[in-house]
């Protein structure tokens, strides 16, 4: 297949030195999913310095391409651009039953074999599945497509109950919003918690949702004109060092414990205990990266109370102890 899209030049690629993120563009492009990658990796962020991501798009097919919403798209270049990419994002796909071109799957395999990372948003998991690289690995996609993915690729351990999965430089995410969580997870991996928090603030979204959280809410969250649940979550985040119990949270929300537990699970997909541990770990990560505080002091500030408790939960969640995490990700010498 010959591509007519222009080759990348100094004029078409940003003048930065960071990782090159290339998002696939094809006919029937999923506009929102593409925009997630473009917003997080492609938006100008001078405050991040010259090492921030470079962003481009690669056309799977030649010529002008149609996107959802009646848009016409001209990609940066053709699939030859994948040879330069550090991260390739499959932002959705045309459909579960639409074959993925062999030229594309071969290019993705070559990219992964040379060390590039591959990521998918929503139905983009079918693109990565077609490469064979997900065989024997855990992956996720939108819950509506999970049974189809299992049927087409029985050798993939499809988990429809999580937001995203990261395994050996291959990342898959669930429905559209989960793609934002995955892209922020990648930013956190590359540049640390503070950078991910900055990007999240510009998106006006939470800075970190664990990939293990539930994909969707079974029942709609009841209307709460006083925003009591939001208020209590923000209060807990602001006072992580406090001895929060379910009873105290329920009291702060002016709810019975039973009602609070139901509303909390509906709102977050987690129990209060799971959510609180995740928030404390996220704050500990930020402090380990950005401060000179001792591990003992950080344990107290985030509410674990003891270094032993911090180490237990931190290692259980991130598979490394706090001291090793600091050595790996500390922003300041």
CSV table of N, CA, C and O in Angstrom, one decimal, residues 19 21 33 46 48 54 61-62 93 116 153 190 206 212 215 220 223 226 262 264 269 283 286 291 306 309 321:
chain,number,residue,atom,x,y,z
A,19,UNK,N,9.7,11.9,24.2
A,19,UNK,CA,9.2,10.7,23.5
A,19,UNK,C,8.2,11.1,22.3
A,19,UNK,O,7.4,12.0,22.5
A,21,UNK,N,5.1,10.3,20.4
A,21,UNK,CA,3.8,9.6,20.5
A,21,UNK,C,3.1,9.7,19.2
A,21,UNK,O,2.9,10.8,18.6
A,33,UNK,N,-11.8,9.5,20.9
A,33,UNK,CA,-10.6,8.7,21.4
A,33,UNK,C,-9.3,9.3,20.9
A,33,UNK,O,-8.3,9.4,21.6
A,46,UNK,N,4.5,24.4,27.5
A,46,UNK,CA,5.8,25.0,27.7
A,46,UNK,C,6.3,24.8,29.1
A,46,UNK,O,7.5,24.8,29.4
A,48,UNK,N,6.3,22.3,30.9
A,48,UNK,CA,6.9,21.0,31.1
A,48,UNK,C,8.3,20.9,30.5
A,48,UNK,O,9.0,19.9,30.8
A,54,UNK,N,6.6,14.7,22.0
A,54,UNK,CA,6.3,15.1,20.6
A,54,UNK,C,5.1,14.3,20.2
A,54,UNK,O,4.9,13.2,20.6
A,61,UNK,N,-4.5,4.4,6.2
A,61,UNK,CA,-4.9,4.4,4.7
A,61,UNK,C,-4.4,5.7,4.1
A,61,UNK,O,-4.1,6.7,4.8
A,62,UNK,N,-4.3,5.7,2.8
A,62,UNK,CA,-3.8,6.9,2.1
A,62,UNK,C,-4.9,8.0,2.0
A,62,UNK,O,-6.1,7.7,2.0
A,93,UNK,N,-11.2,1.6,16.9
A,93,UNK,CA,-11.1,1.0,15.6
A,93,UNK,C,-12.4,1.0,15.0
A,93,UNK,O,-13.5,1.3,15.6
A,116,UNK,N,9.4,0.0,21.4
A,116,UNK,CA,8.3,1.0,21.5
A,116,UNK,C,7.2,0.4,22.4
A,116,UNK,O,7.1,-0.8,22.6
A,153,UNK,N,-10.4,-13.8,20.2
A,153,UNK,CA,-9.0,-14.1,20.6
A,153,UNK,C,-9.0,-14.8,22.0
A,153,UNK,O,-8.8,-14.2,23.0
A,190,UNK,N,6.2,8.2,32.9
A,190,UNK,CA,7.3,8.9,32.2
A,190,UNK,C,7.9,10.1,33.0
A,190,UNK,O,9.1,10.4,33.0
A,206,UNK,N,-9.8,14.1,37.9
A,206,UNK,CA,-9.0,13.5,38.9
A,206,UNK,C,-7.6,13.1,38.4
A,206,UNK,O,-7.6,12.6,37.2
A,212,UNK,N,-7.3,-0.8,38.3
A,212,UNK,CA,-8.1,-1.9,38.8
A,212,UNK,C,-9.5,-1.4,39.2
A,212,UNK,O,-10.3,-2.3,39.6
A,215,UNK,N,-15.1,-0.6,35.7
A,215,UNK,CA,-15.3,0.1,34.4
A,215,UNK,C,-16.5,1.0,34.5
A,215,UNK,O,-16.5,2.1,34.0
A,220,UNK,N,-27.3,4.6,38.1
A,220,UNK,CA,-26.9,6.0,38.1
A,220,UNK,C,-26.8,6.5,39.5
A,220,UNK,O,-27.5,6.1,40.4
A,223,UNK,N,-29.3,11.9,42.3
A,223,UNK,CA,-29.0,13.3,42.3
A,223,UNK,C,-28.8,13.8,43.8
A,223,UNK,O,-29.4,13.4,44.7
A,226,UNK,N,-26.8,19.0,47.1
A,226,UNK,CA,-25.8,19.6,48.0
A,226,UNK,C,-24.4,19.0,47.7
A,226,UNK,O,-23.5,19.4,48.4
A,262,UNK,N,-23.5,2.7,50.1
A,262,UNK,CA,-24.1,2.5,48.8
A,262,UNK,C,-23.8,3.6,47.9
A,262,UNK,O,-23.4,3.4,46.7
A,264,UNK,N,-21.3,5.7,48.0
A,264,UNK,CA,-19.8,5.7,47.8
A,264,UNK,C,-19.4,4.7,46.7
A,264,UNK,O,-18.7,5.1,45.7
A,269,UNK,N,-17.0,3.2,42.4
A,269,UNK,CA,-16.7,1.8,42.0
A,269,UNK,C,-15.8,1.1,43.0
A,269,UNK,O,-15.3,0.0,42.7
A,283,UNK,N,-0.7,10.3,47.2
A,283,UNK,CA,-0.1,11.4,47.8
A,283,UNK,C,1.3,11.1,48.3
A,283,UNK,O,2.2,11.9,48.2
A,286,UNK,N,3.5,11.4,45.3
A,286,UNK,CA,3.8,12.8,45.0
A,286,UNK,C,4.9,13.3,46.0
A,286,UNK,O,5.9,14.0,45.5
A,291,UNK,N,9.6,16.0,47.3
A,291,UNK,CA,10.1,16.5,48.5
A,291,UNK,C,11.3,15.8,49.1
A,291,UNK,O,11.6,14.7,48.6
A,306,UNK,N,2.3,4.7,60.3
A,306,UNK,CA,3.6,4.0,60.5
A,306,UNK,C,4.3,3.7,59.2
A,306,UNK,O,3.6,3.6,58.2
A,309,UNK,N,3.1,0.4,57.8
A,309,UNK,CA,1.9,0.4,57.1
A,309,UNK,C,2.0,1.0,55.7
A,309,UNK,O,1.5,0.5,54.7
A,321,UNK,N,9.2,-0.9,47.2
A,321,UNK,CA,9.1,-0.2,48.4
A,321,UNK,C,9.2,1.3,48.2
A,321,UNK,O,9.7,1.8,47.2
